[in-house]
mmCIF file of C-alpha atoms in Angstrom:
data_model
loop_
_atom_site.group_PDB
_atom_site.id
_atom_site.type_symbol
_atom_site.label_atom_id
_atom_site.label_comp_id
_atom_site.label_asym_id
_atom_site.label_seq_id
_atom_site.Cartn_x
_atom_site.Cartn_y
_atom_site.Cartn_z
ATOM 1 C CA MET A 1 117.229 76.963 101.464
ATOM 2 C CA THR A 2 117.043 77.653 105.193
ATOM 3 C CA PRO A 3 119.011 80.569 106.582
ATOM 4 C CA GLY A 4 121.931 79.419 108.713
ATOM 5 C CA ALA A 5 123.958 81.393 111.214
ATOM 6 C CA SER A 6 126.251 82.751 108.526
ATOM 7 C CA GLY A 7 123.871 82.220 105.588
ATOM 8 C CA PRO A 8 121.481 84.667 103.954
ATOM 9 C CA ARG A 9 119.078 86.478 106.271
ATOM 10 C CA PRO A 10 115.351 85.863 105.690
ATOM 11 C CA TYR A 11 113.316 88.416 103.746
ATOM 12 C CA ALA A 12 111.397 91.133 105.576
ATOM 13 C CA ASP A 13 107.733 90.697 106.428
ATOM 14 C CA PRO A 14 105.830 91.620 103.237
ATOM 15 C CA TYR A 15 103.609 94.166 104.967
ATOM 16 C CA VAL A 16 106.645 95.888 106.504
ATOM 17 C CA ALA A 17 108.415 95.908 103.118
ATOM 18 C CA GLY A 18 105.204 97.119 101.454
ATOM 19 C CA VAL A 19 104.679 100.009 103.856
ATOM 20 C CA GLY A 20 108.359 100.914 103.414
ATOM 21 C CA LEU A 21 107.939 100.853 99.634
ATOM 22 C CA GLY A 22 104.781 102.950 99.987
ATOM 23 C CA LEU A 23 106.657 105.558 102.040
ATOM 24 C CA VAL A 24 109.326 105.724 99.305
ATOM 25 C CA LEU A 25 106.556 106.259 96.751
ATOM 26 C CA LEU A 26 104.959 108.921 98.966
ATOM 27 C CA ALA A 27 108.332 110.654 99.381
ATOM 28 C CA SER A 28 108.628 110.691 95.595
ATOM 29 C CA PHE A 29 105.189 112.350 95.319
ATOM 30 C CA VAL A 30 106.163 114.981 97.898
ATOM 31 C CA PHE A 31 109.774 115.731 96.935
ATOM 32 C CA ALA A 32 109.835 115.011 93.193
ATOM 33 C CA GLY A 33 106.209 115.662 92.228
ATOM 34 C CA ARG A 34 105.986 112.270 90.542
ATOM 35 C CA GLY A 35 105.908 108.565 91.326
ATOM 36 C CA LEU A 36 108.399 105.754 90.826
ATOM 37 C CA GLY A 37 109.104 103.994 87.532
ATOM 38 C CA ALA A 38 111.282 101.460 85.748
ATOM 39 C CA SER A 39 110.259 100.759 82.149
ATOM 40 C CA GLY A 40 110.717 104.394 81.105
ATOM 41 C CA ALA A 41 114.398 104.103 82.003
ATOM 42 C CA PHE A 42 114.674 101.031 79.754
ATOM 43 C CA GLY A 43 112.997 103.012 76.971
ATOM 44 C CA ARG A 44 115.356 105.957 77.305
ATOM 45 C CA VAL A 45 118.513 103.820 77.483
ATOM 46 C CA ALA A 46 117.393 101.685 74.504
ATOM 47 C CA ALA A 47 116.566 104.816 72.484
ATOM 48 C CA GLU A 48 119.921 106.458 73.287
ATOM 49 C CA THR A 49 121.734 103.240 72.370
ATOM 50 C CA VAL A 50 120.046 103.034 68.964
ATOM 51 C CA ALA A 51 120.624 106.762 68.408
ATOM 52 C CA ALA A 52 124.333 106.320 69.104
ATOM 53 C CA VAL A 53 124.637 103.525 66.533
ATOM 54 C CA ALA A 54 122.061 104.576 63.918
ATOM 55 C CA PRO A 55 120.639 108.074 64.533
ATOM 56 C CA GLU A 56 118.380 108.090 61.430
ATOM 57 C CA HIS A 57 116.919 104.733 62.408
ATOM 58 C CA ALA A 58 116.036 105.997 65.885
ATOM 59 C CA ALA A 59 114.643 109.306 64.601
ATOM 60 C CA ALA A 60 112.329 107.446 62.194
ATOM 61 C CA ARG A 61 110.702 105.433 64.991
ATOM 62 C CA PRO A 62 108.237 107.533 67.009
ATOM 63 C CA PRO A 63 108.571 105.571 70.292
ATOM 64 C CA LEU A 64 112.370 106.013 70.268
ATOM 65 C CA ALA A 65 112.181 109.576 68.920
ATOM 66 C CA GLY A 66 109.869 110.427 71.822
ATOM 67 C CA TYR A 67 112.472 109.395 74.383
ATOM 68 C CA LEU A 68 115.191 111.271 72.478
ATOM 69 C CA ALA A 69 113.073 114.450 72.327
ATOM 70 C CA ASP A 70 112.581 114.104 76.068
ATOM 71 C CA GLY A 71 116.361 113.986 76.507
ATOM 72 C CA ALA A 72 116.956 116.899 74.126
ATOM 73 C CA ALA A 73 114.608 119.071 76.171
ATOM 74 C CA GLN A 74 116.636 118.171 79.241
ATOM 75 C CA ASN A 75 119.938 119.018 77.578
ATOM 76 C CA GLY A 76 118.582 122.480 76.795
ATOM 77 C CA SER A 77 118.848 123.316 80.483
ATOM 78 C CA PRO A 78 121.702 121.239 81.879
ATOM 79 C CA ASP A 79 121.938 123.089 85.158
ATOM 80 C CA ALA A 80 118.857 125.118 85.898
ATOM 81 C CA PRO A 81 119.427 127.733 88.615
ATOM 82 C CA SER A 82 118.667 126.262 92.005
ATOM 83 C CA GLY A 83 116.242 127.839 94.398
ATOM 84 C CA ALA A 84 113.053 128.489 92.460
ATOM 85 C CA ALA A 85 112.860 125.153 90.686
ATOM 86 C CA PRO A 86 111.586 122.108 92.598
ATOM 87 C CA PRO A 87 114.252 119.413 93.183
ATOM 88 C CA GLY A 88 113.393 117.111 90.249
ATOM 89 C CA ALA A 89 112.590 119.863 87.757
ATOM 90 C CA PRO A 90 115.781 120.151 85.672
ATOM 91 C CA LEU A 91 115.612 116.453 84.786
ATOM 92 C CA SER A 92 113.328 115.312 81.991
ATOM 93 C CA PRO A 93 110.772 112.630 82.958
ATOM 94 C CA SER A 94 112.808 109.792 81.435
ATOM 95 C CA GLY A 95 116.094 111.316 82.644
ATOM 96 C CA TRP A 96 114.695 111.285 86.170
ATOM 97 C CA LEU A 97 113.853 107.588 85.733
ATOM 98 C CA VAL A 98 117.358 106.722 84.502
ATOM 99 C CA VAL A 99 118.915 108.370 87.573
ATOM 100 C CA GLU A 100 116.328 106.725 89.838
ATOM 101 C CA MET A 101 117.071 103.299 88.319
ATOM 102 C CA LEU A 102 120.808 103.818 88.862
ATOM 103 C CA GLY A 103 119.831 104.357 92.489
ATOM 104 C CA VAL A 104 117.802 101.125 92.416
ATOM 105 C CA LEU A 105 120.902 99.234 91.269
ATOM 106 C CA VAL A 106 122.931 100.688 94.147
ATOM 107 C CA GLY A 107 120.187 100.241 96.767
ATOM 108 C CA GLY A 108 119.340 96.698 95.683
ATOM 109 C CA PHE A 109 123.015 95.713 95.644
ATOM 110 C CA ALA A 110 123.721 97.239 99.073
ATOM 111 C CA SER A 111 120.667 95.582 100.611
ATOM 112 C CA ALA A 112 121.531 92.171 99.132
ATOM 113 C CA VAL A 113 125.174 92.342 100.258
ATOM 114 C CA LEU A 114 124.343 93.529 103.797
ATOM 115 C CA ALA A 115 121.776 90.738 104.215
ATOM 116 C CA GLY A 116 124.146 88.075 102.899
ATOM 117 C CA ARG A 117 121.862 87.549 99.910
ATOM 118 C CA PHE A 118 124.305 88.482 97.146
ATOM 119 C CA ARG A 119 124.998 85.143 95.460
ATOM 120 C CA PRO A 120 126.060 84.874 91.815
ATOM 121 C CA GLY A 121 123.938 82.244 90.085
ATOM 122 C CA VAL A 122 120.652 81.525 88.377
ATOM 123 C CA THR A 123 117.399 81.478 90.357
ATOM 124 C CA ARG A 124 115.327 78.554 89.097
ATOM 125 C CA GLY A 125 113.053 75.730 90.148
ATOM 126 C CA GLU A 126 114.139 72.138 89.917
ATOM 127 C CA GLY A 127 111.945 71.579 86.865
ATOM 128 C CA VAL A 128 114.087 73.646 84.518
ATOM 129 C CA GLY A 129 117.765 73.782 83.488
ATOM 130 C CA VAL A 130 119.983 76.853 83.559
ATOM 131 C CA SER A 131 119.813 77.627 79.840
ATOM 132 C CA SER A 132 116.028 77.152 79.717
ATOM 133 C CA ARG A 133 115.609 79.395 82.729
ATOM 134 C CA LEU A 134 117.740 82.133 81.153
ATOM 135 C CA SER A 135 115.760 81.829 77.915
ATOM 136 C CA MET A 136 112.495 82.126 79.845
ATOM 137 C CA ALA A 137 113.751 85.220 81.657
ATOM 138 C CA ALA A 138 114.826 86.836 78.378
ATOM 139 C CA ALA A 139 111.596 85.896 76.546
ATOM 140 C CA GLY A 140 109.495 87.170 79.446
ATOM 141 C CA GLY A 141 111.567 90.344 79.343
ATOM 142 C CA VAL A 142 110.773 90.870 75.660
ATOM 143 C CA ALA A 143 107.042 90.460 76.315
ATOM 144 C CA MET A 144 107.236 92.870 79.263
ATOM 145 C CA GLY A 145 109.170 95.415 77.196
ATOM 146 C CA VAL A 146 106.503 95.474 74.482
ATOM 147 C CA GLY A 147 103.661 95.307 77.012
ATOM 148 C CA ALA A 148 105.009 98.115 79.189
ATOM 149 C CA LEU A 149 105.506 100.487 76.252
ATOM 150 C CA LEU A 150 102.037 99.735 74.938
ATOM 151 C CA ALA A 151 100.517 100.216 78.399
ATOM 152 C CA ARG A 152 102.567 103.372 79.176
ATOM 153 C CA GLY A 153 104.258 101.871 82.198
ATOM 154 C CA CYS A 154 104.993 98.781 84.232
ATOM 155 C CA THR A 155 104.505 97.505 87.757
ATOM 156 C CA SER A 156 106.314 100.573 89.157
ATOM 157 C CA GLY A 157 105.382 103.532 86.993
ATOM 158 C CA LEU A 158 101.828 102.484 86.213
ATOM 159 C CA ALA A 159 100.590 99.932 88.781
ATOM 160 C CA LEU A 160 102.160 101.324 91.975
ATOM 161 C CA THR A 161 102.201 105.025 91.082
ATOM 162 C CA GLY A 162 98.917 105.138 89.189
ATOM 163 C CA GLY A 163 97.293 102.776 91.664
ATOM 164 C CA ALA A 164 98.075 105.135 94.544
ATOM 165 C CA LEU A 165 96.960 108.185 92.513
ATOM 166 C CA LEU A 166 93.736 106.410 91.480
ATOM 167 C CA ALA A 167 94.425 106.540 87.737
ATOM 168 C CA PRO A 168 91.879 104.272 85.982
ATOM 169 C CA GLY A 169 94.528 103.032 83.531
ATOM 170 C CA ALA A 170 96.647 101.711 86.397
ATOM 171 C CA TRP A 171 93.813 99.567 87.728
ATOM 172 C CA ILE A 172 92.997 98.322 84.211
ATOM 173 C CA PHE A 173 96.672 97.359 83.847
ATOM 174 C CA ILE A 174 96.779 95.628 87.256
ATOM 175 C CA ALA A 175 93.641 93.597 86.509
ATOM 176 C CA SER A 176 94.808 92.677 83.013
ATOM 177 C CA ALA A 177 98.383 91.794 84.008
ATOM 178 C CA PHE A 178 97.423 89.627 86.982
ATOM 179 C CA GLY A 179 94.506 88.088 85.063
ATOM 180 C CA ALA A 180 96.767 87.091 82.174
ATOM 181 C CA GLY A 181 99.442 86.010 84.651
ATOM 182 C CA TYR A 182 97.093 83.542 86.326
ATOM 183 C CA VAL A 183 95.889 82.222 82.949
ATOM 184 C CA ALA A 184 99.499 81.633 81.850
ATOM 185 C CA ALA A 185 100.781 80.355 85.212
ATOM 186 C CA PRO A 186 99.847 76.654 84.719
ATOM 187 C CA LEU A 187 101.986 76.622 81.558
ATOM 188 C CA VAL A 188 105.154 77.382 83.535
ATOM 189 C CA ARG A 189 104.189 75.641 86.793
ATOM 190 C CA GLY A 190 106.568 72.750 86.057
ATOM 191 C CA ALA A 191 109.534 75.108 85.942
ATOM 192 C CA TRP A 192 109.086 76.158 89.571
ATOM 193 C CA ARG A 193 108.770 72.776 91.249
ATOM 194 C CA MET B 1 126.583 115.098 90.412
ATOM 195 C CA SER B 2 124.231 117.986 89.881
ATOM 196 C CA ALA B 3 122.010 118.721 92.855
ATOM 197 C CA ALA B 4 118.950 118.102 90.679
ATOM 198 C CA TRP B 5 119.937 114.464 90.332
ATOM 199 C CA LEU B 6 120.238 113.780 94.017
ATOM 200 C CA PRO B 7 116.552 113.365 94.946
ATOM 201 C CA ALA B 8 115.990 110.976 92.030
ATOM 202 C CA PHE B 9 119.064 108.962 93.010
ATOM 203 C CA VAL B 10 118.223 108.833 96.731
ATOM 204 C CA ILE B 11 114.624 107.825 96.009
ATOM 205 C CA GLY B 12 115.975 105.126 93.673
ATOM 206 C CA VAL B 13 118.337 103.761 96.340
ATOM 207 C CA ALA B 14 115.436 103.531 98.813
ATOM 208 C CA PHE B 15 113.246 101.929 96.131
ATOM 209 C CA GLY B 16 115.860 99.265 95.333
ATOM 210 C CA TRP B 17 116.464 98.685 99.032
ATOM 211 C CA ALA B 18 112.730 98.178 99.765
ATOM 212 C CA LEU B 19 112.314 95.770 96.838
ATOM 213 C CA GLU B 20 115.338 93.682 97.864
ATOM 214 C CA ARG B 21 114.314 93.587 101.554
ATOM 215 C CA GLY B 22 110.922 92.206 100.554
ATOM 216 C CA GLY B 23 112.502 89.465 98.427
ATOM 217 C CA MET B 24 111.296 91.028 95.182
ATOM 218 C CA GLY B 25 114.616 90.320 93.482
ATOM 219 C CA ASP B 26 113.973 86.589 93.890
ATOM 220 C CA ALA B 27 112.179 85.015 90.915
ATOM 221 C CA CYS B 28 111.135 82.027 93.068
ATOM 222 C CA LYS B 29 109.245 84.353 95.380
ATOM 223 C CA LEU B 30 107.570 86.154 92.486
ATOM 224 C CA ALA B 31 106.644 82.825 90.900
ATOM 225 C CA GLY B 32 105.045 81.841 94.223
ATOM 226 C CA GLN B 33 102.488 84.607 93.721
ATOM 227 C CA PHE B 34 101.226 83.013 90.522
ATOM 228 C CA GLN B 35 101.301 79.488 91.986
ATOM 229 C CA LEU B 36 99.311 80.888 94.965
ATOM 230 C CA ARG B 37 101.877 79.681 97.509
ATOM 231 C CA ASP B 38 103.678 82.881 98.554
ATOM 232 C CA LEU B 39 101.550 86.012 98.142
ATOM 233 C CA ALA B 40 104.301 88.485 99.075
ATOM 234 C CA VAL B 41 104.045 90.241 95.695
ATOM 235 C CA PHE B 42 100.388 91.017 96.261
ATOM 236 C CA LYS B 43 100.871 92.017 99.910
ATOM 237 C CA ILE B 44 103.840 94.283 99.151
ATOM 238 C CA MET B 45 102.222 95.923 96.114
ATOM 239 C CA PHE B 46 98.934 96.648 97.802
ATOM 240 C CA SER B 47 100.313 97.734 101.156
ATOM 241 C CA ALA B 48 102.562 100.117 99.185
ATOM 242 C CA VAL B 49 99.636 101.421 97.124
ATOM 243 C CA LEU B 50 97.559 101.820 100.289
ATOM 244 C CA THR B 51 100.357 103.637 102.160
ATOM 245 C CA ALA B 52 101.053 106.096 99.342
ATOM 246 C CA MET B 53 97.368 106.594 98.528
ATOM 247 C CA LEU B 54 96.387 107.291 102.144
ATOM 248 C CA GLY B 55 99.542 109.331 102.766
ATOM 249 C CA GLY B 56 98.947 111.450 99.671
ATOM 250 C CA PHE B 57 95.276 111.909 100.516
ATOM 251 C CA TRP B 58 95.893 113.063 104.085
ATOM 252 C CA LEU B 59 98.914 115.239 103.247
ATOM 253 C CA ALA B 60 96.765 116.979 100.627
ATOM 254 C CA ARG B 61 93.902 117.227 103.111
ATOM 255 C CA VAL B 62 96.053 119.103 105.642
ATOM 256 C CA GLY B 63 97.475 121.228 102.834
ATOM 257 C CA TRP B 64 101.070 119.964 102.822
ATOM 258 C CA ILE B 65 100.999 118.894 99.186
ATOM 259 C CA ASP B 66 98.864 119.508 96.114
ATOM 260 C CA LEU B 67 97.912 116.103 94.693
ATOM 261 C CA ASN B 68 97.040 117.769 91.367
ATOM 262 C CA ALA B 69 100.693 118.788 91.029
ATOM 263 C CA VAL B 70 101.839 115.147 91.173
ATOM 264 C CA ALA B 71 102.308 113.665 87.679
ATOM 265 C CA LEU B 72 99.327 111.368 87.011
ATOM 266 C CA PRO B 73 99.935 108.306 84.808
ATOM 267 C CA PRO B 74 97.795 108.437 81.655
ATOM 268 C CA THR B 75 94.814 106.241 80.879
ATOM 269 C CA ALA B 76 94.285 104.514 77.509
ATOM 270 C CA PRO B 77 91.973 101.565 78.292
ATOM 271 C CA LEU B 78 92.424 99.366 75.215
ATOM 272 C CA ALA B 79 96.224 99.722 75.106
ATOM 273 C CA GLN B 80 96.480 99.117 78.834
ATOM 274 C CA LEU B 81 94.243 96.056 78.626
ATOM 275 C CA ALA B 82 96.330 94.573 75.801
ATOM 276 C CA GLY B 83 99.694 95.782 77.103
ATOM 277 C CA GLY B 84 98.798 94.594 80.601
ATOM 278 C CA ALA B 85 97.942 91.098 79.337
ATOM 279 C CA LEU B 86 101.208 90.805 77.416
ATOM 280 C CA PHE B 87 103.089 92.187 80.403
ATOM 281 C CA GLY B 88 101.394 89.706 82.759
ATOM 282 C CA VAL B 89 102.399 86.733 80.606
ATOM 283 C CA GLY B 90 105.963 88.059 80.460
ATOM 284 C CA PHE B 91 105.927 88.593 84.222
ATOM 285 C CA VAL B 92 104.972 84.932 84.831
ATOM 286 C CA VAL B 93 107.409 83.524 82.269
ATOM 287 C CA ALA B 94 110.334 85.638 83.520
ATOM 288 C CA GLY B 95 109.353 85.487 87.202
ATOM 289 C CA LEU B 96 110.458 89.134 87.371
ATOM 290 C CA CYS B 97 109.232 92.570 86.297
ATOM 291 C CA PRO B 98 111.287 95.549 85.032
ATOM 292 C CA GLY B 99 112.181 97.001 88.456
ATOM 293 C CA THR B 100 112.646 93.661 90.198
ATOM 294 C CA SER B 101 114.775 92.247 87.367
ATOM 295 C CA CYS B 102 117.270 95.052 88.040
ATOM 296 C CA VAL B 103 117.313 94.142 91.739
ATOM 297 C CA ALA B 104 117.776 90.460 90.820
ATOM 298 C CA ALA B 105 120.652 91.386 88.493
ATOM 299 C CA VAL B 106 122.529 93.348 91.170
ATOM 300 C CA SER B 107 121.902 90.502 93.634
ATOM 301 C CA GLY B 108 124.076 88.387 91.338
ATOM 302 C CA ARG B 109 121.212 86.612 89.575
ATOM 303 C CA PHE B 110 121.901 86.017 85.892
ATOM 304 C CA ASP B 111 118.214 85.404 85.207
ATOM 305 C CA GLY B 112 117.686 89.017 86.306
ATOM 306 C CA LEU B 113 120.276 90.154 83.794
ATOM 307 C CA ALA B 114 118.629 88.056 81.058
ATOM 308 C CA ALA B 115 115.257 89.686 81.820
ATOM 309 C CA VAL B 116 116.868 93.152 81.727
ATOM 310 C CA LEU B 117 118.369 92.447 78.294
ATOM 311 C CA GLY B 118 115.074 90.951 77.100
ATOM 312 C CA MET B 119 113.261 94.096 78.160
ATOM 313 C CA GLY B 120 115.656 96.255 76.152
ATOM 314 C CA ALA B 121 114.978 94.029 73.135
ATOM 315 C CA GLY B 122 111.229 94.366 73.793
ATOM 316 C CA VAL B 123 111.509 98.158 73.665
ATOM 317 C CA LEU B 124 113.231 97.913 70.281
ATOM 318 C CA LEU B 125 110.649 95.392 69.034
ATOM 319 C CA PHE B 126 107.865 97.784 70.045
ATOM 320 C CA ALA B 127 109.572 100.598 68.127
ATOM 321 C CA GLU B 128 109.900 98.404 65.005
ATOM 322 C CA ALA B 129 106.265 97.295 65.237
ATOM 323 C CA TRP B 130 104.991 100.846 65.849
ATOM 324 C CA ASN B 131 103.175 101.195 62.505
ATOM 325 C CA GLY B 132 101.059 98.160 63.328
ATOM 326 C CA LEU B 133 100.522 99.105 66.976
ATOM 327 C CA GLU B 134 99.759 102.811 66.597
ATOM 328 C CA GLY B 135 96.007 102.267 66.299
ATOM 329 C CA LEU B 136 95.895 100.097 69.410
ATOM 330 C CA TYR B 137 98.129 102.560 71.295
ATOM 331 C CA GLY B 138 95.453 105.263 71.139
ATOM 332 C CA THR B 139 95.724 108.552 72.986
ATOM 333 C CA ASP B 140 96.446 109.530 76.579
ATOM 334 C CA ARG B 141 93.733 110.716 78.928
ATOM 335 C CA TYR B 142 94.609 112.235 82.273
ATOM 336 C CA VAL B 143 91.786 111.540 84.685
ATOM 337 C CA THR B 144 91.310 109.940 88.120
ATOM 338 C CA ILE B 145 88.718 107.321 89.081
ATOM 339 C CA PRO B 146 86.859 109.810 91.326
ATOM 340 C CA GLU B 147 86.684 112.325 88.430
ATOM 341 C CA ALA B 148 85.627 109.667 85.916
ATOM 342 C CA LEU B 149 82.853 108.370 88.189
ATOM 343 C CA GLY B 150 81.896 111.728 89.680
ATOM 344 C CA LEU B 151 82.554 110.486 93.218
ATOM 345 C CA PRO B 152 84.289 112.274 96.124
ATOM 346 C CA TYR B 153 88.039 111.471 96.226
ATOM 347 C CA GLY B 154 87.861 110.434 99.884
ATOM 348 C CA LEU B 155 85.058 107.951 99.177
ATOM 349 C CA VAL B 156 87.120 106.148 96.507
ATOM 350 C CA VAL B 157 90.140 106.149 98.846
ATOM 351 C CA GLY B 158 87.931 104.546 101.506
ATOM 352 C CA LEU B 159 86.535 101.941 99.110
ATOM 353 C CA VAL B 160 90.007 100.959 97.849
ATOM 354 C CA THR B 161 91.230 100.720 101.454
ATOM 355 C CA GLY B 162 88.313 98.488 102.425
ATOM 356 C CA ALA B 163 88.790 96.263 99.366
ATOM 357 C CA ALA B 164 92.516 95.942 100.078
ATOM 358 C CA LEU B 165 91.896 94.930 103.705
ATOM 359 C CA VAL B 166 89.445 92.231 102.567
ATOM 360 C CA ALA B 167 91.994 91.071 99.977
ATOM 361 C CA PHE B 168 94.786 90.932 102.610
ATOM 362 C CA ALA B 169 92.567 88.709 104.777
ATOM 363 C CA ALA B 170 91.896 86.472 101.756
ATOM 364 C CA ALA B 171 95.631 86.314 100.977
ATOM 365 C CA GLU B 172 96.356 85.204 104.551
ATOM 366 C CA ARG B 173 93.741 82.436 104.275
ATOM 367 C CA ILE B 174 95.160 81.204 100.969
ATOM 368 C CA GLU B 175 98.682 81.140 102.417
ATOM 369 C CA ALA B 176 97.491 79.366 105.584
ATOM 370 C CA ARG B 177 95.869 76.684 103.430
ATOM 371 C CA ARG B 178 98.527 76.043 100.780
ATOM 372 C CA GLY B 179 101.344 78.417 101.562
ATOM 373 C CA ARG B 180 105.045 77.803 101.109
ATOM 374 C CA VAL B 181 106.781 81.100 101.816
ATOM 375 C CA VAL B 182 110.037 81.435 99.840
ATOM 376 C CA GLN B 183 113.162 82.413 101.805
ATOM 377 C CA PRO B 184 116.684 82.861 100.449
#
């Protein structure tokens, strides 16, 4: 699709967007004492959802119980006195991520609308139908959910944050994820024609 | 909204904004990375890593921040090798990752929403499979590459910077040869 006068505006230069993203990450280091993240918010929301429906079930599963314990610690100090504590301190690690991801939803939406890029629909190549594309997105999501929890983070919390902080695990994750991605890419090439 | 929430929310808004501006909510653009036609994912990721790494290094150097006080993601090599591989396959199949799928969803893309729901299901699947995965999961180690290799921090920062610049040049050559940059 080519951008017309009233159509969607083209995307930013990747290096400009990347430096902007890097400054956001740096601001997070400076003002929150931590990096960005995404999968941890999924973990916390999923754990809270299970706990609301079946508390015993959630408590019996260590990965979910871990997120719930994180939240319980936060609830112990709902409004820590301001002043001494650094800005992000009263939020638990996963609570911080949930709030941050709510911000991502707002920021992403605002950016898309203001650039004329908010368009309801399904992004797909010509080689795949709508229902197949949605199934692929969901199946890929399942694999990423398991993979991110096993790896202790995703592209945001592990690759970007850990990459910039020179954590070995982040670089192992980057190499493994992109390596596997390129091995698997020919299998889905037809979908993106 | 409690004042403690504000920094997290503001940082999130800027994060979502940066991702959307770069086209990272567009599965076609992300797929282009793995078909080696549009390398925006690589360029954005590594210019972001470089910016934050160099920024953090120099701010610590002049004494404005203490890098040791910034939460370091843990290392668990085997789990991150296996989890990374599974994640990479999911990334290619979905054409989105956890953060970008949220941006896609709020851009009106239903494939973004499907990936978001899939990810939630993946979290639950991981929890159900925990007994079988616990051994692979291993334990967290908190260490940096300079510490692990016994090298000066600044030297590793320099090496990563040099490698990234070489990789950017390579990415430009690949795009010049077979590129097809995705626009909305």
